[in-house]
mmCIF file of C-alpha atoms and ligand atoms in Angstrom:
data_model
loop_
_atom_site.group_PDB
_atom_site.id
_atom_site.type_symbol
_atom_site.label_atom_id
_atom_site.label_comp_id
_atom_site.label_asym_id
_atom_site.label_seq_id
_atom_site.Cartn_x
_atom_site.Cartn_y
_atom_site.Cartn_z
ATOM 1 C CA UNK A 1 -3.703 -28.051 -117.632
ATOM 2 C CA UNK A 2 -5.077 -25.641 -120.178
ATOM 3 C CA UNK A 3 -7.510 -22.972 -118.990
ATOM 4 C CA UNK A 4 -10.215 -21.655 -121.245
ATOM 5 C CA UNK A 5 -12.435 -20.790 -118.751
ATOM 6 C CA UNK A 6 -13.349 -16.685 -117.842
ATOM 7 C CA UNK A 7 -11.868 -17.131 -114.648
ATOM 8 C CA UNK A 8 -9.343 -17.809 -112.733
ATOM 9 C CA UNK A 9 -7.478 -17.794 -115.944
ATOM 10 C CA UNK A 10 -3.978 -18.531 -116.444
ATOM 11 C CA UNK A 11 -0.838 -16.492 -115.188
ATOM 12 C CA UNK A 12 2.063 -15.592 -116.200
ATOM 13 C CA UNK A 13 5.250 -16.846 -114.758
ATOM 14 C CA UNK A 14 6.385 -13.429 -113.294
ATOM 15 C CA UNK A 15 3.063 -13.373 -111.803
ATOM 16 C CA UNK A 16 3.424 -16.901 -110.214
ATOM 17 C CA UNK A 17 6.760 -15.672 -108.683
ATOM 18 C CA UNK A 18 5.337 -12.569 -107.174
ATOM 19 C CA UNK A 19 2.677 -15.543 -105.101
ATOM 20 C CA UNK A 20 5.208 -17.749 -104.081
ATOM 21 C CA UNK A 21 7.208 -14.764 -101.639
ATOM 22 C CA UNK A 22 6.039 -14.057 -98.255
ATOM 23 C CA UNK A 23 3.335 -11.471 -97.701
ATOM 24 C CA UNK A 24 4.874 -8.495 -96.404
ATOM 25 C CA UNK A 25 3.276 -5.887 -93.688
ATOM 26 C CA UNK A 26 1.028 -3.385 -95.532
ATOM 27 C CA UNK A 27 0.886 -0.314 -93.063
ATOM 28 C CA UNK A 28 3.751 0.923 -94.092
ATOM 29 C CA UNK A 29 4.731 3.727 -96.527
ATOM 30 C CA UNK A 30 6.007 1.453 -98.838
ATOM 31 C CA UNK A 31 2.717 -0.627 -99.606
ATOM 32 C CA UNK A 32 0.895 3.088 -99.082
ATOM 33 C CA UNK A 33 2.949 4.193 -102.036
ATOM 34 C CA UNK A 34 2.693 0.873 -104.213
ATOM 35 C CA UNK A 35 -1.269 1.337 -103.951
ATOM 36 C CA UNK A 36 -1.583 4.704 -104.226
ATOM 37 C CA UNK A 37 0.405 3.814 -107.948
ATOM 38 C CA UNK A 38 -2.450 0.600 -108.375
ATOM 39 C CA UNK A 39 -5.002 3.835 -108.311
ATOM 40 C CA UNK A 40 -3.437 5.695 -110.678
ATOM 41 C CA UNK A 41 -2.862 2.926 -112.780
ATOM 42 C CA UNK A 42 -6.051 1.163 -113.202
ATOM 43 C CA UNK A 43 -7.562 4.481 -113.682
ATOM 44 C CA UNK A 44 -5.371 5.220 -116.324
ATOM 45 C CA UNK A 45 -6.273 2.043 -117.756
ATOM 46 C CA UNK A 46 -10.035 2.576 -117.945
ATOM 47 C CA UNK A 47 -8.877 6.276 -119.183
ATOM 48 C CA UNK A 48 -10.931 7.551 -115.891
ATOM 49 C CA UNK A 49 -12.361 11.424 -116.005
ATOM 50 C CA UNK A 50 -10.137 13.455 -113.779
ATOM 51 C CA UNK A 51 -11.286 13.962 -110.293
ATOM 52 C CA UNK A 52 -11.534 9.717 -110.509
ATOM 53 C CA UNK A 53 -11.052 7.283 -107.924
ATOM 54 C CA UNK A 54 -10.791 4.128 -107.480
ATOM 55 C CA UNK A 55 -10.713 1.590 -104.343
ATOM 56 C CA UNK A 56 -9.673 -1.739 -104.294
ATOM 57 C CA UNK A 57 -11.887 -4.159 -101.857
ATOM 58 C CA UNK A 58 -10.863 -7.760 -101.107
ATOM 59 C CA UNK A 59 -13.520 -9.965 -102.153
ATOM 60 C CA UNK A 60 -14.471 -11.080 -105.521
ATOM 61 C CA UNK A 61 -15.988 -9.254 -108.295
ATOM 62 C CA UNK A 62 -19.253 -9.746 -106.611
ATOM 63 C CA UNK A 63 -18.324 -7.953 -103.633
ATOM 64 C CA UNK A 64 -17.674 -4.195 -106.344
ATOM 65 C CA UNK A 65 -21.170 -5.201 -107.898
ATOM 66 C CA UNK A 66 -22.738 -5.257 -104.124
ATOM 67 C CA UNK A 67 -20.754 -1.953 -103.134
ATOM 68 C CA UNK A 68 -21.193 0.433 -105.835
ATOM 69 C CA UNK A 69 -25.271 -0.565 -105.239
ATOM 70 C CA UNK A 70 -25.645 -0.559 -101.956
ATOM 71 C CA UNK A 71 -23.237 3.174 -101.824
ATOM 72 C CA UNK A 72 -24.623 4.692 -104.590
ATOM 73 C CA UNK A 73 -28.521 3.543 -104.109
ATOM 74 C CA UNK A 74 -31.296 3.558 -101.279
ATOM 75 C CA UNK A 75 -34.795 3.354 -101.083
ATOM 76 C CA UNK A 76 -35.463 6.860 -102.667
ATOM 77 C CA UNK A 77 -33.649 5.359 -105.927
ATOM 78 C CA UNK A 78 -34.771 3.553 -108.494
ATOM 79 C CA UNK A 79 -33.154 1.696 -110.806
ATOM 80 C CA UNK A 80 -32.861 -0.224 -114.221
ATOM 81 C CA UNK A 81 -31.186 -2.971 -114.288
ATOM 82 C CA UNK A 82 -30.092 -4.565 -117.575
ATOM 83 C CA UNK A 83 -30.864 -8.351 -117.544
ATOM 84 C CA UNK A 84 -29.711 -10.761 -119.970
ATOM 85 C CA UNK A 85 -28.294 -13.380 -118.327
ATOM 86 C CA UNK A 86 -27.258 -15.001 -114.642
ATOM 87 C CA UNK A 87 -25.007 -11.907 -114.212
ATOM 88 C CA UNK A 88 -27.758 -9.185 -114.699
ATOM 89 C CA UNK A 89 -30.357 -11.618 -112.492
ATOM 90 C CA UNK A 90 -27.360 -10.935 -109.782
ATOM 91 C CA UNK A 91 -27.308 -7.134 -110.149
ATOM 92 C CA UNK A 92 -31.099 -7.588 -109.462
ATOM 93 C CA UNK A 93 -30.633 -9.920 -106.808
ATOM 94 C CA UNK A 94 -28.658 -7.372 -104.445
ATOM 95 C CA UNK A 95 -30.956 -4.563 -105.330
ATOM 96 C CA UNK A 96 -33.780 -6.806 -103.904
ATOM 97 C CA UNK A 97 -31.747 -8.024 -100.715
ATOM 98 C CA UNK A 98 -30.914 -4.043 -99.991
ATOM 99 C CA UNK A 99 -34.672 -3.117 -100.695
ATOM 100 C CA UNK A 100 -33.600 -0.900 -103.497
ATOM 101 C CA UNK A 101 -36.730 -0.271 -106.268
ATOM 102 C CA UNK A 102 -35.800 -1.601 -109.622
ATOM 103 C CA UNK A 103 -36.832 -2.814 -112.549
ATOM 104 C CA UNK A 104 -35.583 -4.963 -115.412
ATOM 105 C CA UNK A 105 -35.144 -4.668 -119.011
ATOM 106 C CA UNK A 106 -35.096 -8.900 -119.854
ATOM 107 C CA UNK A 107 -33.327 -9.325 -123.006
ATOM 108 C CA UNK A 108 -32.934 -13.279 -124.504
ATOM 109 C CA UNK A 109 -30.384 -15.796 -124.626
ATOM 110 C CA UNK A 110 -27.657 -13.940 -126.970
ATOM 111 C CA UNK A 111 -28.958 -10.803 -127.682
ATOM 112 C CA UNK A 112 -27.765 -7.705 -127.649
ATOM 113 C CA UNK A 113 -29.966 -4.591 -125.967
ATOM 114 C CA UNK A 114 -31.180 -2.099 -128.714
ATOM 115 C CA UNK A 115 -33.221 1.258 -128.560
ATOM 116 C CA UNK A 116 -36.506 -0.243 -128.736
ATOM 117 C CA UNK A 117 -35.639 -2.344 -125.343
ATOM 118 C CA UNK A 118 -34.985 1.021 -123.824
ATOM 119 C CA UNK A 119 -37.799 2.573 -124.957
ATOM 120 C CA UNK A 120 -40.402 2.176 -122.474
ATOM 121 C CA UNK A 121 -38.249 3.240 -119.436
ATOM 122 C CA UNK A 122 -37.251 6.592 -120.981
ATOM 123 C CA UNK A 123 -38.400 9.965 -118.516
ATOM 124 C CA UNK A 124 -39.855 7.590 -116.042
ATOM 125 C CA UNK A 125 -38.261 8.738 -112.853
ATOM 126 C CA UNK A 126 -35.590 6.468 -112.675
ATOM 127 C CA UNK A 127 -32.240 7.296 -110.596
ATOM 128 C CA UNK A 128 -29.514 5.040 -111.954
ATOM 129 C CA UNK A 129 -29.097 1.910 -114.577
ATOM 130 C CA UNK A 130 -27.086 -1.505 -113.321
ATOM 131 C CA UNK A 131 -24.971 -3.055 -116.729
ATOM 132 C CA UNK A 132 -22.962 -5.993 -116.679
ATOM 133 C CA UNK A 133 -21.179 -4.875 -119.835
ATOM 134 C CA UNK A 134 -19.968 -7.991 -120.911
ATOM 135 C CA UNK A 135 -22.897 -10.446 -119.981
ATOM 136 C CA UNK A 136 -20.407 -13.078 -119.177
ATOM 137 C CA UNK A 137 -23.003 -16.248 -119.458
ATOM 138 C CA UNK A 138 -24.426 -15.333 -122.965
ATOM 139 C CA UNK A 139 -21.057 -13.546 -124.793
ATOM 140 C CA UNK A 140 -22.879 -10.640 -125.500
ATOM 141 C CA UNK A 141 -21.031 -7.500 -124.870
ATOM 142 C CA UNK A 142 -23.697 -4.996 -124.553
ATOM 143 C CA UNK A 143 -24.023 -1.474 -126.863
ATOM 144 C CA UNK A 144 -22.375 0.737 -124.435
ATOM 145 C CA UNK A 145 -23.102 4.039 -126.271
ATOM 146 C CA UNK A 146 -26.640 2.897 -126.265
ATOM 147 C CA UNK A 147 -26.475 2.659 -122.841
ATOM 148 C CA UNK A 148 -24.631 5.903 -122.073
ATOM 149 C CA UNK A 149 -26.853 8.554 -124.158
ATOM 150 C CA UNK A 150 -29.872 6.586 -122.474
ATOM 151 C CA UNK A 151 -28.179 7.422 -118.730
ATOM 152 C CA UNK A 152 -27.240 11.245 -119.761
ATOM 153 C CA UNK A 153 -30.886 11.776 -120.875
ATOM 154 C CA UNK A 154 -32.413 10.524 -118.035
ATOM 155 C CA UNK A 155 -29.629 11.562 -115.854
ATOM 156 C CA UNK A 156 -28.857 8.383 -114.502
ATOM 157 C CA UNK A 157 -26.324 7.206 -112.177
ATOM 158 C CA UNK A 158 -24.450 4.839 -114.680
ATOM 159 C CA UNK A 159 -23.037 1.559 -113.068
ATOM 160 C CA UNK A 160 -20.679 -0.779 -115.169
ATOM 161 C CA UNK A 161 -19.805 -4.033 -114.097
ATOM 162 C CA UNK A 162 -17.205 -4.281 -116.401
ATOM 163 C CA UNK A 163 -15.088 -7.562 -114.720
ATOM 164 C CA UNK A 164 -15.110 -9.675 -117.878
ATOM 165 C CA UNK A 165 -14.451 -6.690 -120.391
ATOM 166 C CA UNK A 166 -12.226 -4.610 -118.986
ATOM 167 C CA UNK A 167 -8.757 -4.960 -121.111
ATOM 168 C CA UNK A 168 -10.270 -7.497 -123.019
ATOM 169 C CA UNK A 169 -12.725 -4.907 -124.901
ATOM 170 C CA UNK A 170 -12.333 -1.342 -125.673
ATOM 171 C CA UNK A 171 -13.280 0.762 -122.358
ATOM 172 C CA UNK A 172 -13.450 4.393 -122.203
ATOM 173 C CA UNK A 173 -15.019 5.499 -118.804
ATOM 174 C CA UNK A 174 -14.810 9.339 -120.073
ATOM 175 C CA UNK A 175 -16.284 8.679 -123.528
ATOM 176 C CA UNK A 176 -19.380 6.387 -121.696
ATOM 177 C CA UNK A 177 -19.455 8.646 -118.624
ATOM 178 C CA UNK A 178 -19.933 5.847 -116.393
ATOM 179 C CA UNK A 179 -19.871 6.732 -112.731
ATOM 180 C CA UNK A 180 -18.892 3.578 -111.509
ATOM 181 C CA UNK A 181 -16.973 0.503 -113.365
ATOM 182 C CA UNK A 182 -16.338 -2.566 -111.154
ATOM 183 C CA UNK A 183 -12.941 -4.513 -112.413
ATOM 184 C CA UNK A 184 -12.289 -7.883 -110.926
ATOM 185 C CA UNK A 185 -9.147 -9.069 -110.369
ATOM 186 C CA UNK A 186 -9.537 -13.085 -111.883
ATOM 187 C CA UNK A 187 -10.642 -12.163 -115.328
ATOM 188 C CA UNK A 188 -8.273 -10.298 -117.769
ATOM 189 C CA UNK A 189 -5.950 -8.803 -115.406
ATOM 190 C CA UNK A 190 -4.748 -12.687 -114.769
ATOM 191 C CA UNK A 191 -4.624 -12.571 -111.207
ATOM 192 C CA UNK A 192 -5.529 -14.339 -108.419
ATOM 193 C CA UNK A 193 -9.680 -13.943 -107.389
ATOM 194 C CA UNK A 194 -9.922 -11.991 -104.103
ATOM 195 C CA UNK A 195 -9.603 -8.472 -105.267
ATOM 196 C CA UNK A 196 -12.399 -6.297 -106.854
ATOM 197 C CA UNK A 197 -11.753 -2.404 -107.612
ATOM 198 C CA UNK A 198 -14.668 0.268 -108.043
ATOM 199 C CA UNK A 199 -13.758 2.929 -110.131
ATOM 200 C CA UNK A 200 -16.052 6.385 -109.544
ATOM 201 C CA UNK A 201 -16.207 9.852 -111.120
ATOM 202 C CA UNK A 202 -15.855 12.652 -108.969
ATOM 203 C CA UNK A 203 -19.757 12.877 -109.249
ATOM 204 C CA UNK A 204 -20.110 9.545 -107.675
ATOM 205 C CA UNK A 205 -17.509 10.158 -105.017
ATOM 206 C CA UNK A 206 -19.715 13.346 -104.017
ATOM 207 C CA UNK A 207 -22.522 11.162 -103.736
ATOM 208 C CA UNK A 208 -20.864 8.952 -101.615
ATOM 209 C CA UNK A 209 -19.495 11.746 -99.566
ATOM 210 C CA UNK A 210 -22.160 12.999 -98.812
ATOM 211 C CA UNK A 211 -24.704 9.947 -97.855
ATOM 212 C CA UNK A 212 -25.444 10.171 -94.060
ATOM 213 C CA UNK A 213 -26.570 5.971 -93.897
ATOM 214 C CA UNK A 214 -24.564 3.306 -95.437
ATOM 215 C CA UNK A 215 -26.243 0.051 -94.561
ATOM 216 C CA UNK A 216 -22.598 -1.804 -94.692
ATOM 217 C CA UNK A 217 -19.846 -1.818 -93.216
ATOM 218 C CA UNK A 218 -16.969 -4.287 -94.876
ATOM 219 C CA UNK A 219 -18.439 -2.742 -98.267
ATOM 220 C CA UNK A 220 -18.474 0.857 -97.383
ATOM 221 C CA UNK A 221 -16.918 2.865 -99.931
ATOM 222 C CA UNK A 222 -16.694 6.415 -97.898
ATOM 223 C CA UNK A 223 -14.446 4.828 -95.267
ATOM 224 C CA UNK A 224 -13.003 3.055 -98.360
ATOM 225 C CA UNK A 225 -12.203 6.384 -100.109
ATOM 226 C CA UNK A 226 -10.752 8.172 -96.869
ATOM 227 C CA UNK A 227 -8.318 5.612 -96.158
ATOM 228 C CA UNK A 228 -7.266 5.181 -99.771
ATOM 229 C CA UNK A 229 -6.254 8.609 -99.922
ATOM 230 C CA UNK A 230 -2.772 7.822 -97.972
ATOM 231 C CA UNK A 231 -2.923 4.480 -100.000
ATOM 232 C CA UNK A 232 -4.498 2.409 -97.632
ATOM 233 C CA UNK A 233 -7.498 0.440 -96.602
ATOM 234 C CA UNK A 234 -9.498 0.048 -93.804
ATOM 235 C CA UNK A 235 -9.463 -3.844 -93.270
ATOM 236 C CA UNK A 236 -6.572 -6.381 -93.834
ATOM 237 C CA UNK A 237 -6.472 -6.684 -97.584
ATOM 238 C CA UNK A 238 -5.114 -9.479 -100.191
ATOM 239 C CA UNK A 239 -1.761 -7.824 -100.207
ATOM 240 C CA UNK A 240 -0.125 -10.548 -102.431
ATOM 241 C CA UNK A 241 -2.475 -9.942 -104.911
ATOM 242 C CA UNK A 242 -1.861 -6.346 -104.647
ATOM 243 C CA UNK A 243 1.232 -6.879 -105.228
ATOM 244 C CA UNK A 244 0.668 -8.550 -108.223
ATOM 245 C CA UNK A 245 -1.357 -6.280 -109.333
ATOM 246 C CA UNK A 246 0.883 -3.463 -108.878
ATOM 247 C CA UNK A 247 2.999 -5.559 -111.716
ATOM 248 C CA UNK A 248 0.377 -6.415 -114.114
ATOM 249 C CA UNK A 249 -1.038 -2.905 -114.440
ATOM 250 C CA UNK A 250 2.679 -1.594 -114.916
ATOM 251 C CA UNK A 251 3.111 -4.041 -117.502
ATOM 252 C CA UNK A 252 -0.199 -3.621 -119.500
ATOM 253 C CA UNK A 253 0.571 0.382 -119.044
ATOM 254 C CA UNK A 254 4.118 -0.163 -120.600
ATOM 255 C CA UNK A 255 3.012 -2.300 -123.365
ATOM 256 C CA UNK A 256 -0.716 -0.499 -123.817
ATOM 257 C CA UNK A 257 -3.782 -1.057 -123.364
ATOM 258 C CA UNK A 258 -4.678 -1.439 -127.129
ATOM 259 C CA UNK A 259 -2.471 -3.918 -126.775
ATOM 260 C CA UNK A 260 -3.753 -6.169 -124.561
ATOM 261 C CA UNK A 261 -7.105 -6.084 -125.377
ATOM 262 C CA UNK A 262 -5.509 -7.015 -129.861
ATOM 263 C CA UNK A 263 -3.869 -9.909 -128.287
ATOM 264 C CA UNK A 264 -7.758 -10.943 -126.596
ATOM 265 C CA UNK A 265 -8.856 -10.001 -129.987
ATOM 266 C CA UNK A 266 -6.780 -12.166 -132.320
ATOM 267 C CA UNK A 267 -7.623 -15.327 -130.155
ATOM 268 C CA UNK A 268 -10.961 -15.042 -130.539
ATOM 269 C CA UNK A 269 -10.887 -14.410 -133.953
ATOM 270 C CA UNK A 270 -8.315 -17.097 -134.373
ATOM 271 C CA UNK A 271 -10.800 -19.745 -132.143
ATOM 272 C CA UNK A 272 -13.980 -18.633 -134.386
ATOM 273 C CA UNK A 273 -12.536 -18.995 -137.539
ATOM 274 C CA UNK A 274 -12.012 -22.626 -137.000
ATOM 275 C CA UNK A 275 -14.891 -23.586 -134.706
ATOM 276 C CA UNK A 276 -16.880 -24.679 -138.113
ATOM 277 C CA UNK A 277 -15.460 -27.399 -138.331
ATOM 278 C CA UNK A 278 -16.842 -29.083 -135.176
ATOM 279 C CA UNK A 279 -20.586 -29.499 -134.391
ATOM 280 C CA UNK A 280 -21.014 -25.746 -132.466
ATOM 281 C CA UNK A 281 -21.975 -22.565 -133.492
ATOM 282 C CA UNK A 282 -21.180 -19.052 -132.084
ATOM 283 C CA UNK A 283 -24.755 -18.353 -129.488
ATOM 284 C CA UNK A 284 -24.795 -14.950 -129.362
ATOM 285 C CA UNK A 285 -24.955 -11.444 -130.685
ATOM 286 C CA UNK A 286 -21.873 -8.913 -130.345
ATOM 287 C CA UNK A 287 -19.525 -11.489 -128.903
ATOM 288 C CA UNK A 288 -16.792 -9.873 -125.960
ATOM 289 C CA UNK A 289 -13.350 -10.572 -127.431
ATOM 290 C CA UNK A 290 -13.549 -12.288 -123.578
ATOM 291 C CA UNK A 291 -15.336 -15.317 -124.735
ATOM 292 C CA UNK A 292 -17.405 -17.489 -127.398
ATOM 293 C CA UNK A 293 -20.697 -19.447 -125.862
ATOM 294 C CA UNK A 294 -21.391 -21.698 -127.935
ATOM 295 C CA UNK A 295 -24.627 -23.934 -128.646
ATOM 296 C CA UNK A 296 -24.463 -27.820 -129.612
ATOM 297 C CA UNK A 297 -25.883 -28.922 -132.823
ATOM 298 C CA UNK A 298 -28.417 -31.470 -132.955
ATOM 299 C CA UNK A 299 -25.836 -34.174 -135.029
ATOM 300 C CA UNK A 300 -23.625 -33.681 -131.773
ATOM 301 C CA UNK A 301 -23.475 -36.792 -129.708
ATOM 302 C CA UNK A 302 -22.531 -35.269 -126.665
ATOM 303 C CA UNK A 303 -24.141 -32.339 -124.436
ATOM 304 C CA UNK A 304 -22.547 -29.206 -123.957
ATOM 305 C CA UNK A 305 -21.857 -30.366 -120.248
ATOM 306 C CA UNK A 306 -20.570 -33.616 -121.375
ATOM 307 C CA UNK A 307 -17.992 -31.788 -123.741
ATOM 308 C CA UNK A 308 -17.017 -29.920 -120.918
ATOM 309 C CA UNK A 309 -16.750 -32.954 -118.542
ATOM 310 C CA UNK A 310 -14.530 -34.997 -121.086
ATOM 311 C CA UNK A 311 -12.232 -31.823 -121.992
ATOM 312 C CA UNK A 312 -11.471 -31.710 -118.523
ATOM 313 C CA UNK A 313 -11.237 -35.838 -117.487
ATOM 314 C CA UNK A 314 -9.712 -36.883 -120.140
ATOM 315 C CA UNK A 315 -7.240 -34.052 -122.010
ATOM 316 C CA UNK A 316 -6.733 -31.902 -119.089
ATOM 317 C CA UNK A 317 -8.738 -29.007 -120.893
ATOM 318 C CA UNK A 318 -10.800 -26.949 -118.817
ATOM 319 C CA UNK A 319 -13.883 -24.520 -120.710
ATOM 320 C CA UNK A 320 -16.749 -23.400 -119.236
ATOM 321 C CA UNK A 321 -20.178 -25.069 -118.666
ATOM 322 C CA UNK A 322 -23.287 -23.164 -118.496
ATOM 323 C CA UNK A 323 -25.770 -23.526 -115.911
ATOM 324 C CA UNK A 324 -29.543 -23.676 -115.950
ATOM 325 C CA UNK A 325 -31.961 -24.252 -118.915
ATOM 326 C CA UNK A 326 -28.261 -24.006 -120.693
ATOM 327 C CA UNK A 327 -26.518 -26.631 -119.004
ATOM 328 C CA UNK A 328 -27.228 -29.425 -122.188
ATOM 329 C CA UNK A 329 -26.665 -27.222 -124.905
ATOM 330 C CA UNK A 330 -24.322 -24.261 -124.256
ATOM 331 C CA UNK A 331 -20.664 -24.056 -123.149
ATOM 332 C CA UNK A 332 -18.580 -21.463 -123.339
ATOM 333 C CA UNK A 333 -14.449 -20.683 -124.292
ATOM 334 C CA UNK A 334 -12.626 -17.969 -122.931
ATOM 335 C CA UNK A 335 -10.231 -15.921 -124.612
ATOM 336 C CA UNK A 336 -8.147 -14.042 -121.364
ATOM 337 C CA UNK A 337 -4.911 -14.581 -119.598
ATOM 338 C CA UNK A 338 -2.024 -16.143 -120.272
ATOM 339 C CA UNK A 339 -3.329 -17.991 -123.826
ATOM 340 C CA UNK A 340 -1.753 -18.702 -127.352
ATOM 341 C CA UNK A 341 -2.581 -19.851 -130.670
ATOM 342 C CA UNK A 342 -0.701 -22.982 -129.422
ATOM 343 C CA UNK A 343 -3.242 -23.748 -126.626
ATOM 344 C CA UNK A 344 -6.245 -23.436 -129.154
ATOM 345 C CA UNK A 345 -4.247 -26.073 -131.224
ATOM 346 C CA UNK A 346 -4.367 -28.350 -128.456
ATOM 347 C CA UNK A 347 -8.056 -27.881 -127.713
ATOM 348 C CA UNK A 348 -8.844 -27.775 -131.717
ATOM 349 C CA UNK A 349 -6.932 -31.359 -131.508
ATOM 350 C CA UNK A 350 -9.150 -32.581 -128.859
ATOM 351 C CA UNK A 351 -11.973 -31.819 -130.605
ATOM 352 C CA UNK A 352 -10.527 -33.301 -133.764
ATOM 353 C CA UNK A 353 -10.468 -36.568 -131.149
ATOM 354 C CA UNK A 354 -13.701 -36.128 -130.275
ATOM 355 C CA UNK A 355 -14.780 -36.002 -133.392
ATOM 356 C CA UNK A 356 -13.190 -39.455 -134.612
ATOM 357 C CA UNK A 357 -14.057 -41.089 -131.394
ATOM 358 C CA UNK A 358 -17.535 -40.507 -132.028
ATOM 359 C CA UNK A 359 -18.131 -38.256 -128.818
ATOM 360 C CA UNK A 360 -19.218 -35.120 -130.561
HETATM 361 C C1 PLP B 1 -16.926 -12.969 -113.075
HETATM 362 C C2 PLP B 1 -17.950 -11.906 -113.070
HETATM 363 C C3 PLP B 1 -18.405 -11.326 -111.890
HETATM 364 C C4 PLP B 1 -17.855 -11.632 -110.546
HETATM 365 O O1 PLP B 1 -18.026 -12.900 -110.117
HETATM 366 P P1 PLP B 1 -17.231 -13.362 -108.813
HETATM 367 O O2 PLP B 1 -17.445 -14.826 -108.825
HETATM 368 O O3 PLP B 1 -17.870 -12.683 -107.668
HETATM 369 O O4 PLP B 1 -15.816 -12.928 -109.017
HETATM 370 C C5 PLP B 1 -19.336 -10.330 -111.978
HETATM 371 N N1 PLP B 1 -19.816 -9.913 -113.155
HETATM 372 C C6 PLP B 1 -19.403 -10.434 -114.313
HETATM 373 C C7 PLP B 1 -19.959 -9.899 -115.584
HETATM 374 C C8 PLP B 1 -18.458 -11.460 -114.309
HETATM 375 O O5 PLP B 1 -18.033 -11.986 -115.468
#
């Protein structure tokens, strides 16, 4: 099997390993220590301001989106939520369910958000702005700087869902000031799904701190903060894939982060240098080194879900369909985990197959 999708994504063997041992107990000074490192080290990674935390929750990414709103955010908030895609509807979604005002800059299919966007929500009492930073169902990976002056001169509480971009794009939670970035554990950290981190500034810890009502309880980040100050949590987490985490971050850390995120870089450059040659074209603006969407031509003889239905039946290759009004003409190819130049062969060689069989 060869996995271009944005995640799960592949692993690496040492990783694999790590999954195969028995899970050991975790209320012990031994796993206290190994997270309190995982803390350190993904904040490192995200070069965090000092005074950072960060807590790791077991649940997928969704479950960091859901907590940083519903402990940051009440009904005295309001909020601006950046919406360009299935990802940014979702960020809307829980603000709705928790009753939380918002609004929503819409941006198309592909594009990327600009100044004039932002425009007619400047000075108008908002509290805090919701970015997936990487809109993972277009490709677009949004202009943070944009985003960050437009949150320091409206003093906004600045949320990053940053699951598909973090070490596959330059982050910098400092330079952006971003008071919360949400890091999933299935995209380009190459782990299993089941564990989602939150990463706040010391101003957003305050904030929590200090809230008298949190209407959750699995999700609540104060009791989440308390108990990861002696490296622990307050429910049962994935300890496996904290344990595999503990290894992927020390790796990343040893080799770089620059490093990582090249290696996400050169595949996609690699994979759009030679997509001309098949009936697709790159979809959107700005592309994340994370992933390429790309749109069918016309002259194609097969729909974007087709391609990915016959990729996967008949060569073993999995991308990524896209759902919705998208489902017929866009599909998408990932650029994370555990890939080579050798994989893309083997897809570019499918295609090539495609191609002379008259399916695309
Ligand atoms: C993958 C992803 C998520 C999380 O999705 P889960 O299925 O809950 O892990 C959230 N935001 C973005 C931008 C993503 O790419």
């Amino acid at each position: 099997m060869r996995n271009f999708t944005v995640g799960p994504v592949a692993m690496s063997q040492d990783i694999l390993n790590i999954g195969s041992e028995q899970i050991p107990y975790f209320r012990t000074a031994e796993f206290s220590k190994l997270m309190l490192e995982n803390e350190a080290m993904i904040l490192r990674a995200a070069n965090a301001p000092a005074g950072s935390r960060a807590v790791f929750l077991t649940g997928s990414g969704t479950s960091g989106m859901e907590a940083a709103v519903v402990n940051l955010f009440d009904e005295d908030d309001k909020v601006l939520v950046v919406n360009g895609g299935s990802f940014g509807a979702r960020f809307a979604e829980i603000c709705r369910v928790y009753g939380i005002p918002h609004e929503e800059v819409k941006l198309s299919f592909g594009k990327q958000i600009t100044a004039n966007d932002l425009a007619p929500f400047e000075n108008q009492g908002f509290t805090g702005l919701l970015v997936n930073i990487h809109e993972t169902s277009t490709g677009v990976l949004y202009d943070a700087e944009l985003l960050s002056a437009f949150c320091r001169r409206n003093n906004l509480k600045f949320v990053v869902d940053a699951i598909s971009s973090f070490l596959a794009d330059p982050f910098d939670m400092s330079k952006i000031g971003a008071d919360a970035v949400i890091v999933g554990s299935q995209k380009a950290i190459a782990l299993p799904p089941g564990i989602s981190a939150v990463l706040l500034s010391s101003r957003a810890c305050e904030v929590i701190s200090l809230r008298e009502r949190i209407r959750c309880f699995y999700l609540n980040l104060k009791e989440a903060l308390k108990n990861g100050e002696r490296g622990q949590t307050p429910f049962t987490p994935a300890v496996g894939i904290l344990l595999q985490m503990h290894k992927r971050l020390s790796g990343i850390l040893t080799r770089g982060v620059a490093e990582e995120i090249r290696k996400a870089k050169r595949l996609a450059q690699y994979f759009r240098e030679r997509i001309a040659n098949f009936p697709f074209v790159v979809a959107s603006e700005s592309c994340s080194n994370a992933v390429t969407s790309l749109r069918v031509l016309p002259e194609c003889k097969s729909t974007a879900f087709e391609i990915f239905e016959i990729l996967k039946n008949e060569y073993g290759i999995f991308v990524c369909p896209n759902g919705g009004d998208l489902r017929d003409s866009v599909f998408r190819v990932g650029h994370i985990g555990e890939l080579t130049a050798n994989d893309y062969e083997a897809l570019f060689s499918a295609f090539e197959d495609m191609k002379s069989s008259g399916k695309i």
